[in-house]
Coordinates of C-alpha atoms and ligand atoms in Angstrom, one line a residue:
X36 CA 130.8 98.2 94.2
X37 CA 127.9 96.6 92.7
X38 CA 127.1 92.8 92.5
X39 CA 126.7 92.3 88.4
X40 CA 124.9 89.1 87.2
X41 CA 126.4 89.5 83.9
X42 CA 130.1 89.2 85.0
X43 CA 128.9 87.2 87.6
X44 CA 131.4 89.7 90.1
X45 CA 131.3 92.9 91.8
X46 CA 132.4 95.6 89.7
X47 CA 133.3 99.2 90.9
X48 CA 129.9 100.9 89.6
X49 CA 130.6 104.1 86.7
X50 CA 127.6 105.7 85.0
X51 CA 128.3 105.5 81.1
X52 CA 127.2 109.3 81.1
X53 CA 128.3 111.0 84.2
X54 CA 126.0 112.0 86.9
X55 CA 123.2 110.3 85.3
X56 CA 122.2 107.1 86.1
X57 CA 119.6 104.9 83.6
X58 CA 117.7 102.3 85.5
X59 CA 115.4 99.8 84.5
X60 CA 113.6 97.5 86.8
X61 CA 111.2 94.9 85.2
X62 CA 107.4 95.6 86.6
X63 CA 104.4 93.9 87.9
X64 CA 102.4 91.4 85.7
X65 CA 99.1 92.9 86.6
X66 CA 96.7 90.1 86.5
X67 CA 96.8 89.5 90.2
X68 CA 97.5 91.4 93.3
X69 CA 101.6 91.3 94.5
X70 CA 102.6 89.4 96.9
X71 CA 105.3 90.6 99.0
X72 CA 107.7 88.4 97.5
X73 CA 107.3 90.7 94.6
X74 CA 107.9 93.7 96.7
X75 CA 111.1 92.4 98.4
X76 CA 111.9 93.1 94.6
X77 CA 110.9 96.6 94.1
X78 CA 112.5 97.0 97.4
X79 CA 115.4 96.0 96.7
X80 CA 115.5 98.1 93.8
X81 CA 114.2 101.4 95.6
X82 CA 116.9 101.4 98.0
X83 CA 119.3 100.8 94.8
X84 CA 118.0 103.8 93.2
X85 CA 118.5 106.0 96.6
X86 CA 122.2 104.6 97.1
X87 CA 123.0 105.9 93.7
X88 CA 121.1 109.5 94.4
X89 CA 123.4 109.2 97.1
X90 CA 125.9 109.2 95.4
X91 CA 125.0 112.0 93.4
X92 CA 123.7 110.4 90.9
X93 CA 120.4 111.8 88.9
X94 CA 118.5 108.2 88.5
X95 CA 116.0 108.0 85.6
X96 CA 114.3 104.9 86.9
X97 CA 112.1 103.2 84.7
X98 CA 109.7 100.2 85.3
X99 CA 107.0 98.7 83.2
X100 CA 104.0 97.3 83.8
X101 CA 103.0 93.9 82.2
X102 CA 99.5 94.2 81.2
X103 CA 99.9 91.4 78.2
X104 CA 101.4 88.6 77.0
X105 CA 103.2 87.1 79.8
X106 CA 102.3 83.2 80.0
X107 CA 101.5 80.7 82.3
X108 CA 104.3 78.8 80.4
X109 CA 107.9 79.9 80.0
X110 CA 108.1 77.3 77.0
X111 CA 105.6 79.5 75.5
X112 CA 102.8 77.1 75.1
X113 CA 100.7 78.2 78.2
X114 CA 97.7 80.8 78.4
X115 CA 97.9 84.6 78.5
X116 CA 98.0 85.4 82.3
X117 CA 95.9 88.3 81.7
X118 CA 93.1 86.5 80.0
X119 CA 93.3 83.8 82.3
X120 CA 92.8 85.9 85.4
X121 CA 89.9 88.2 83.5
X122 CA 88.2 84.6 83.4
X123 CA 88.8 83.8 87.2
X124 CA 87.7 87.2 88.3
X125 CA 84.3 87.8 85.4
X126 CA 86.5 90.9 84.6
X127 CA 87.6 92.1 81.3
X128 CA 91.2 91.7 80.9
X129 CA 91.5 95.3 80.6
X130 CA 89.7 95.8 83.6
X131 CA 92.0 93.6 85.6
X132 CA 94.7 95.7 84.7
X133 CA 93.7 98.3 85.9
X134 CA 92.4 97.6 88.9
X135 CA 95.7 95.4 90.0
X136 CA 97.8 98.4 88.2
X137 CA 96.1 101.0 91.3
X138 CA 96.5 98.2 93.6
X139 CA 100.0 98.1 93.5
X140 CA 100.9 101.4 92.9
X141 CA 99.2 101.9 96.4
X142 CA 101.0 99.2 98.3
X143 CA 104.0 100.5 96.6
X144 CA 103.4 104.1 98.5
X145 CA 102.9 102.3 101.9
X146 CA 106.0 100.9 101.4
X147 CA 107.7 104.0 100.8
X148 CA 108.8 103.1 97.3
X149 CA 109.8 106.1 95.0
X150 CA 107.7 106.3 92.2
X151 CA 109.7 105.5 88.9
X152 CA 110.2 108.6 86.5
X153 CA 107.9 106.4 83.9
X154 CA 105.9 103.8 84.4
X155 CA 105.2 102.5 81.5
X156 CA 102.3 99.8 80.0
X157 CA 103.0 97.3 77.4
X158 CA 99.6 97.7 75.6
X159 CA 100.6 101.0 75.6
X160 CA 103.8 100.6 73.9
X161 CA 102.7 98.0 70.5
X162 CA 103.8 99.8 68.2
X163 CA 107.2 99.9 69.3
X164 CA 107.2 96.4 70.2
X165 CA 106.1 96.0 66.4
X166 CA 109.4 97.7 65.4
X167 CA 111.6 95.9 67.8
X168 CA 110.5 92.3 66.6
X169 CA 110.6 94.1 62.5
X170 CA 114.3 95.0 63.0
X171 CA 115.0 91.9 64.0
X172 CA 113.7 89.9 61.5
X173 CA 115.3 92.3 59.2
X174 CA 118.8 90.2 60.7
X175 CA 117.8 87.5 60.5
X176 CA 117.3 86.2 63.8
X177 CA 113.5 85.1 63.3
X178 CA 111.1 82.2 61.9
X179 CA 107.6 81.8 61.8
X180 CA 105.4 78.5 63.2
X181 CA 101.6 77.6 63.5
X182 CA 101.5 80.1 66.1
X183 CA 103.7 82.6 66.2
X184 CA 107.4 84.6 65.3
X185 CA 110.1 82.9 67.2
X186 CA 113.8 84.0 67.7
X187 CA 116.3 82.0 66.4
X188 CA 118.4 81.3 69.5
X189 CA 121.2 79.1 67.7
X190 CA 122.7 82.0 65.7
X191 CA 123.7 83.1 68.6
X192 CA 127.1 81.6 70.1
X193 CA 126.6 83.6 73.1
X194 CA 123.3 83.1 74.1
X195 CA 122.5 82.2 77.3
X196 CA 125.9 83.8 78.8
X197 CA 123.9 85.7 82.1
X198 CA 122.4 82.7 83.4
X199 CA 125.5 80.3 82.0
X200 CA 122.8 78.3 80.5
X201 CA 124.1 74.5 79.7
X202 CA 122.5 74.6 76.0
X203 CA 123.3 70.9 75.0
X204 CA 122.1 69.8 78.3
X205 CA 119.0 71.8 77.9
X206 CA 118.1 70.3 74.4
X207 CA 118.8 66.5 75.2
X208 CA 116.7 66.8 78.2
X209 CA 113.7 68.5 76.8
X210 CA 113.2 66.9 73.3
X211 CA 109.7 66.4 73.9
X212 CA 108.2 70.0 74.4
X213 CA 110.0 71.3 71.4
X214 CA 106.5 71.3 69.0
X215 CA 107.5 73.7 66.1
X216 CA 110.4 75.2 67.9
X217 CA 113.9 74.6 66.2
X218 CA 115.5 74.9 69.8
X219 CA 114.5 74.4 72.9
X220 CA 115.9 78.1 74.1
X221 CA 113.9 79.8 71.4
X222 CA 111.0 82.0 72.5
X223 CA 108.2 83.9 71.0
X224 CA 108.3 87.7 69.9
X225 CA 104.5 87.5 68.7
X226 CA 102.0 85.1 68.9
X227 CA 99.5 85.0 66.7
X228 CA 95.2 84.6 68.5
X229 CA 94.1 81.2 67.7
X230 CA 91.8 80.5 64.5
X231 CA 88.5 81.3 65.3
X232 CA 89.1 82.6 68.7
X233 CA 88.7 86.4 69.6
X234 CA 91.3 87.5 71.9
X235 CA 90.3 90.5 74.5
X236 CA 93.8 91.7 74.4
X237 CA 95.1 91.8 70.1
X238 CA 96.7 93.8 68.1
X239 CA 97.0 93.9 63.7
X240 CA 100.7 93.7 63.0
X241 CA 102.9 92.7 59.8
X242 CA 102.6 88.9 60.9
X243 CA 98.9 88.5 61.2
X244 CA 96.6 89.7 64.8
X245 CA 98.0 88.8 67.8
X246 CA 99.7 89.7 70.5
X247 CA 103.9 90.4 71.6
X248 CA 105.7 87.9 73.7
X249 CA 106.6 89.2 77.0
X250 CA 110.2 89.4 76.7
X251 CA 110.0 92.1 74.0
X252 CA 108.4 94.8 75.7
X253 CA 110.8 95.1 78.6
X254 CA 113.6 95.5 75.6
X255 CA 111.4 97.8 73.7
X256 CA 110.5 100.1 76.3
X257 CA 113.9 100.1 77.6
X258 CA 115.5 101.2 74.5
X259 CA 112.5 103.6 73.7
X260 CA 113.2 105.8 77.6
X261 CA 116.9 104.5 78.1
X262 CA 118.6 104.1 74.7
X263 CA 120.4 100.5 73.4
X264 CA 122.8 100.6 76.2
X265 CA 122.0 101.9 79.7
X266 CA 123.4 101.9 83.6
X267 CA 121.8 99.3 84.6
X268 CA 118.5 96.3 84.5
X269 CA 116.9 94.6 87.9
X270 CA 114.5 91.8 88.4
X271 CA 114.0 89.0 90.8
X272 CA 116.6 86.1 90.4
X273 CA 113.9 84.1 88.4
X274 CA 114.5 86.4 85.3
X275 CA 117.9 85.2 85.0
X276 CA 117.7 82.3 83.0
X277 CA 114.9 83.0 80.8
X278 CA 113.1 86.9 80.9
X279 CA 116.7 88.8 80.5
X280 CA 118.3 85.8 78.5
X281 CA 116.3 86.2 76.1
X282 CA 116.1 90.5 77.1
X283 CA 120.1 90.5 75.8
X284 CA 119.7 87.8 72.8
X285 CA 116.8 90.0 71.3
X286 CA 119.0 93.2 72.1
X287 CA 122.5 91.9 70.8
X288 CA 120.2 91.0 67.4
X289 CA 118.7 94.1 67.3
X290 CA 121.7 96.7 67.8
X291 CA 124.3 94.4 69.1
X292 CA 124.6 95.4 72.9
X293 CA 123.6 93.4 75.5
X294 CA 121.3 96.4 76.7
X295 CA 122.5 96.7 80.4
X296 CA 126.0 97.5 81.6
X297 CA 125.3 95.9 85.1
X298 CA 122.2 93.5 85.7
X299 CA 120.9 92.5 89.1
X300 CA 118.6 90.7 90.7
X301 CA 117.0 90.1 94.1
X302 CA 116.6 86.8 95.5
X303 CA 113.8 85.3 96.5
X304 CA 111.3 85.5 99.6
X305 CA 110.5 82.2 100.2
X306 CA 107.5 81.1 102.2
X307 CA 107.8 78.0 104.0
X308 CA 110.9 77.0 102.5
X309 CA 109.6 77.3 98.7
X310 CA 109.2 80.4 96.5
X311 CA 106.2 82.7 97.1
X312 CA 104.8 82.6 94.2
X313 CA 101.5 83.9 92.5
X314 CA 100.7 80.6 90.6
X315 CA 101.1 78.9 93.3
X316 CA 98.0 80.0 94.6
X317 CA 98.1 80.8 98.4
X318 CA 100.4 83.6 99.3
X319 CA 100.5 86.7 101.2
X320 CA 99.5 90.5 100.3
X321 CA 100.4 93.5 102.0
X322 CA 97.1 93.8 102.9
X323 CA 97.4 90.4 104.6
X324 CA 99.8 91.9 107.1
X325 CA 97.8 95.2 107.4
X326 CA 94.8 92.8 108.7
X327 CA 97.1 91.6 111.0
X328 CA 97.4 95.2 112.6
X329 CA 101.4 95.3 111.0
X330 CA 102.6 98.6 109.8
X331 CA 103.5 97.9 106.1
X332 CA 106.7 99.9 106.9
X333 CA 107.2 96.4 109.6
X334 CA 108.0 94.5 106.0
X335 CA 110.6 97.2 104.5
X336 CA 112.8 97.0 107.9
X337 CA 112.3 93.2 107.7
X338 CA 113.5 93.2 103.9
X339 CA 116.7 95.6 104.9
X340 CA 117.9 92.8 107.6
X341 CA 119.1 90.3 104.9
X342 CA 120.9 91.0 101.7
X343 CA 119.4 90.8 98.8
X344 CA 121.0 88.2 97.3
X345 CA 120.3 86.0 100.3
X346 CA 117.0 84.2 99.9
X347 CA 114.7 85.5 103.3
X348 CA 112.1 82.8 104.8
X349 CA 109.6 84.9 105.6
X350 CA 107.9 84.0 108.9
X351 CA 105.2 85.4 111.6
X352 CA 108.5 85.4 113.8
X353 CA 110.6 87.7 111.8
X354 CA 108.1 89.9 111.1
X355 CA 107.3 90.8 114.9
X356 CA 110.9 90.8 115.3
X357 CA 110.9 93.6 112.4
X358 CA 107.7 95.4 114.3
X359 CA 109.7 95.7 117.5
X360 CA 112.7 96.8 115.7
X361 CA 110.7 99.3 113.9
X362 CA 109.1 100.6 117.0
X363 CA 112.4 101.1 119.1
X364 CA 114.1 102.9 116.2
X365 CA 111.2 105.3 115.6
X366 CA 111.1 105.7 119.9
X367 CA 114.4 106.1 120.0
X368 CA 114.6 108.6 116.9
X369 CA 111.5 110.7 118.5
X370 CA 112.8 110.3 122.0
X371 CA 116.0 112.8 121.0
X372 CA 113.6 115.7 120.4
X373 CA 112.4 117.4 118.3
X374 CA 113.8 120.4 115.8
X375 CA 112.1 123.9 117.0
X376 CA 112.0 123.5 121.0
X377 CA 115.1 122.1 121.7
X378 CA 117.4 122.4 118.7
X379 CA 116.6 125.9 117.1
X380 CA 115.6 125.2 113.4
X381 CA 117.1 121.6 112.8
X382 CA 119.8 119.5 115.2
X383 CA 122.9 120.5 113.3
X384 CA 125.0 118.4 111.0
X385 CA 125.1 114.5 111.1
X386 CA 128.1 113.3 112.4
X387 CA 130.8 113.3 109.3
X388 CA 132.5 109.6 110.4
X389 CA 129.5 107.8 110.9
X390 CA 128.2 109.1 107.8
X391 CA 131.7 107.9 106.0
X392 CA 131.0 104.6 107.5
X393 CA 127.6 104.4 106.5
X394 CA 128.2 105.5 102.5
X395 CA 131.2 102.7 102.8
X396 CA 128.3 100.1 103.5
X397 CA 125.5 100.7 101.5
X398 CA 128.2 101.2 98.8
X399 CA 129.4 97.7 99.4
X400 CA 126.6 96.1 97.1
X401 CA 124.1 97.5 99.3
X402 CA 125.1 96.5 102.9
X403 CA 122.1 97.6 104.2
X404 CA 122.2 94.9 107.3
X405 CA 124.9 96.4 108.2
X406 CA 124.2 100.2 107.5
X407 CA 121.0 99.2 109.6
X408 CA 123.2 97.7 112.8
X409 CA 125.5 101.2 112.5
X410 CA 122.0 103.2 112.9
X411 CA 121.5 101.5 116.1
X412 CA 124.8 101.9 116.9
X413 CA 124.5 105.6 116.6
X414 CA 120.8 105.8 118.3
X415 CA 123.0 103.8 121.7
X416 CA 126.0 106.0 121.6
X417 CA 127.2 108.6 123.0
X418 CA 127.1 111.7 120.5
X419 CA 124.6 114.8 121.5
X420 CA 121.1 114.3 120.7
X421 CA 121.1 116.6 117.9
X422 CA 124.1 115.2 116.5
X423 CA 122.5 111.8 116.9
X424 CA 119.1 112.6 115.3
X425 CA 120.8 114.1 112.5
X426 CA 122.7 111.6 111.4
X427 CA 119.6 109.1 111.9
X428 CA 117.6 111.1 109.4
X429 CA 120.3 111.0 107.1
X430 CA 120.5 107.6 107.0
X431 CA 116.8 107.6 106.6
X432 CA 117.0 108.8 103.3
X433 CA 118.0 105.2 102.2
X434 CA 116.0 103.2 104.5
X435 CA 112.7 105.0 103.6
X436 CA 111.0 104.3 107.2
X437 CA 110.0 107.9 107.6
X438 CA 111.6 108.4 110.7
X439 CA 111.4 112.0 110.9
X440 CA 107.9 112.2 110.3
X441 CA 107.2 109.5 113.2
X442 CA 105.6 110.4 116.9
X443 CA 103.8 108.2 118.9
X444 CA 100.0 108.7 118.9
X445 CA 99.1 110.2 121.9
X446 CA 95.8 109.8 123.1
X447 CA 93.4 112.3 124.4
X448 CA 92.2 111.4 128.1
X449 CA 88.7 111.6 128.4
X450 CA 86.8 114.4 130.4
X451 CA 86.2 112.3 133.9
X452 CA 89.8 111.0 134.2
X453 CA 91.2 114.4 133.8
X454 CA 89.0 116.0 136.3
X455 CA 89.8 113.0 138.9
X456 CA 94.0 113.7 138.3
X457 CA 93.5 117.0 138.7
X458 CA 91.6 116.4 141.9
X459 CA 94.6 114.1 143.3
X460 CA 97.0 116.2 142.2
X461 CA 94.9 119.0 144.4
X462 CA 94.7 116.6 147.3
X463 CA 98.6 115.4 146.9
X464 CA 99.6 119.4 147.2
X465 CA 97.7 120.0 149.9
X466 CA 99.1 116.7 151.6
X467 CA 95.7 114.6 152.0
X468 CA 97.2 111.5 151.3
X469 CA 94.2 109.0 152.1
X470 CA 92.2 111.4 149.6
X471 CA 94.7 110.8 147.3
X472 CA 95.2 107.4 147.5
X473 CA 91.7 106.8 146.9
X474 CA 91.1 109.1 143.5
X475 CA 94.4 107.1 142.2
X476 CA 92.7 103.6 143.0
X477 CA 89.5 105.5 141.4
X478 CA 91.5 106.4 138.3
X479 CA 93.0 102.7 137.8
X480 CA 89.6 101.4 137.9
X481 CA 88.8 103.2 135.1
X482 CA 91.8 101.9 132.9
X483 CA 94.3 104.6 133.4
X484 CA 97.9 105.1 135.6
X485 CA 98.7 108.2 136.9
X486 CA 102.3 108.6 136.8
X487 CA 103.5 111.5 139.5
X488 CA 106.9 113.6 138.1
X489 CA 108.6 116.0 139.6
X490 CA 106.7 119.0 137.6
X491 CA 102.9 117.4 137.4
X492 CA 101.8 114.4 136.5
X493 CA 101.2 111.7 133.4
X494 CA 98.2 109.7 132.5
X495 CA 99.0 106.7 130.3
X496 CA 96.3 104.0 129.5
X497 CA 96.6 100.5 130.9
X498 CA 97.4 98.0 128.7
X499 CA 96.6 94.9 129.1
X500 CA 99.8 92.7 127.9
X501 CA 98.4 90.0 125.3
X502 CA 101.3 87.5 126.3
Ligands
LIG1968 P1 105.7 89.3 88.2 O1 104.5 90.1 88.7 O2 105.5 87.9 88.3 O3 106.1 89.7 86.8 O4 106.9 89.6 89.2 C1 107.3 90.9 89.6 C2 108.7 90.9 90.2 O5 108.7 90.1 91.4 C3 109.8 90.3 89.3 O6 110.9 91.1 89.3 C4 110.0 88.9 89.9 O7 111.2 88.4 89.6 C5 109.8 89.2 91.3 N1 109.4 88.0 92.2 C6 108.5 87.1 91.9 N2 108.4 86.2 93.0 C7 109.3 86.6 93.9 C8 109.6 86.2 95.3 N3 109.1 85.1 95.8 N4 110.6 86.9 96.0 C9 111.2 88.0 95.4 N5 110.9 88.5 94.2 C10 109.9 87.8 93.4
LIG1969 ZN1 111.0 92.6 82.2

């Protein structure tokens, strides 16, 4: 069962074309660095994409990359985001794009976020952008202004259904920012560069130079690697009422779907109470928490504690809370042993009910709190080791915290300190116990425990607790 905007239920999930899952997940507008608001997104969507392989499902996943158009302004009157942050930075727009394109992809990889089969540019895709928007005006569904080609949203009866948009509402209240608009809903498909101003980002097309409004190229590009009518379409919940609106009016006008079987969306990571967001000015990278000596992989087992259509205040709190939870999984994980020594060639099979239970949740609209609480109830229960680890690497495959790969760093013990255990060891054998009391008090002094076991010894490093 899968949570569907659209129908505004869960719906038992069915690929249209079985075994084969199209997925398209709305990108990055690459004129700034994420925050990781916008990765509790593409986190969300990554552990969709690995409950459907689950499932069996081959997932063609999909996600663009928003190197144009997108405006400060949802009304369309605001300033390119991309030329806006080329001024801020004394970059070219171009190379702000790329530079925040290879920023993300890399803070997608510490996250453990599958790459998308194609990833996929909007300057790279104008000439199909060019098509959409000349189909389209074919039906009848355009009008040109001062400044652009708009859609006509009042042809359609319907539009507006995802985000139940109150139309008549919408239009009294907003009279004023209407300008050449013939409804307040409507929204650019190209905007032509001001008179006299050279843009660094513009294109020649049927309607003059210019540039495509955001909305089309998530449409075009969809239709272009997905077809007119795929599996299913993710954002954040802020694309509701405006970026897929408007994603489904331009579809339904082109070839009459509404492009998407299911849509879904994350909600939002909210900082203090309010949206993270990028315009907003302050908010947190990955990077941010890196400096802060957190494992990146801290914020994906943070992000798979509360559903994802529950908004998640993100605090300093929650994250340590998600550090420690981390850690202990990954101890507990290593503690069971590893394959080789103590199991042969792997630990055997994971345990079949546990594995029932755990498909039941994540296949409940992504339970993953839940799927997470039944991995700790497996690490605390009573099934062998191997069994155990097994069935805690198979759940791994959705949570994506590379617990198999995981073992604690061990570090080496320096020359002097292993010469003076070896000494006390010497002295404890041959029962000089004054001899050895003294090379232990030596060894503390220099920062290390010696830990005696019943076949040698152990030297751990003191730590000094910080609380
Ligand atoms: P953008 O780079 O603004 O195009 O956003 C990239 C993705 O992040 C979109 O799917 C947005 O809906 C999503 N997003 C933006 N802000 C947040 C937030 N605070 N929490 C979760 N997702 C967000
Ligand atoms: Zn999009």
């Amino acid at each position: 069962m899968l949570y569907d905007n659209y129908a505004r239920e869960r719906r038992r999930f069915e690929p249209l074309v079985a075994g084969a899952v199209g997925l398209y997940t709305c990108g990055p507008t690459v004129y700034d660095y994420q925050h990781i608001g916008n990765f509790r997104t593409f986190l969300f969507e990554d552990l969709l994409k690995r409950v459907l392989e689950w499932n069996g499902y081959v997932v063609r996943h999909v996600m663009n990359i928003t190197d144009v158009g997108h405006l400060t302004s949802d009304a369309d009157t605001g300033e390119d985001k991309m030329e806006k942050g080329a001024r801020r930075t004394g970059k070219t727009a171009w190379e702000i794009a790329q530079l925040y394109t290879e920023s993300f992809i890399d803070d997608m990889a510490r996250l453990n976020i599958e790459t998308p089969s194609v990833l996929c540019r909007a300057t790279d895709h104008i000439p199909e952008q060019i098509a959409f928007i000349t189909d389209i005006e074919k039906n009848g569904f355009t009008y040109r202004t001062t400044d652009g080609i708009y859609f006509n949203t009042s042809l359609q009866p319907d539009y507006g259904f995802l985000a139940r948009l109150d139309k008549a509402g919408l239009e009294a209240g907003k009279r004023v920012e209407l300008g050449e608009k013939k409804s307040i809903t409507d929204f650019a498909l190209w905007k032509f560069s001001a008179p006299g101003e050279q843009r660094q980002m513009e294109w020649e097309s049927p309607w003059g130079t210019g540039f495509p409004g955001w909305h089309v190229e998530c449409s075009a590009m969809a239709q272009k690697y997905l077809g007119d009518f795929f599996d299913i379409h993710c954002g954040g919940e802020d694309h509701i009422p405006v970026h897929h609106t408007n994603e489904i009016a331009q579809t339904e006008a082109r070839v009459g779907t509404r492009l998407a079987n299911f849509w879904m969306h994350a909600y939002f990571l909210l900082s203090n109470d309010a949206k993270m967001a990028k315009s907003a000015g302050e908010f947190l990278r990955l990077q941010s928490l890196i400096d802060r000596g957190y494992d990146p992989l801290a914020y994906r087992y943070l992000c798979l504690t509360a559903h994802y259509r529950t908004q998640l205040n993100f605090t300093w709190d929650a994250l340590d809370a998600a550090a420690k939870g981390l850690d202990r999984l990954r101890g507990g994980v290593f503690a069971l042993g590893e394959a080789g020594a103590n199991f042969g060639a792997n630990f055997g099979d994971p345990d079949a009910g546990y594995r029932e239970r755990f498909t039941a949740e994540i296949n409940d609209d992504l339970n993953l709190p839940r799927a997470l609480a039944l991995a700790w109830e497996v690490l605390r229960g009573f099934l062998a080791a191997g069994t155990k680890k097994a069935t805690l690497l198979e759940f791994d495959r959705i949570f994506g915290l590379g617990l198999g790969a995981w073992a604690p760093k061990t570090e080496s013990i320096p020359e002097p300190i292993a010469a003076l255990a070896a000494a006390r060891a010497a002295a404890r054998q041959s029962r000089q116990w004054a001899e050895a009391d003294r090379l232990r008090a030596e060894i503390q002094a220099a920062g290390w425990d010696m830990e005696d076991r019943a076949d040698g010894y152990a030297l751990k490093r003191i730590t000094v607790s910080s609380k």
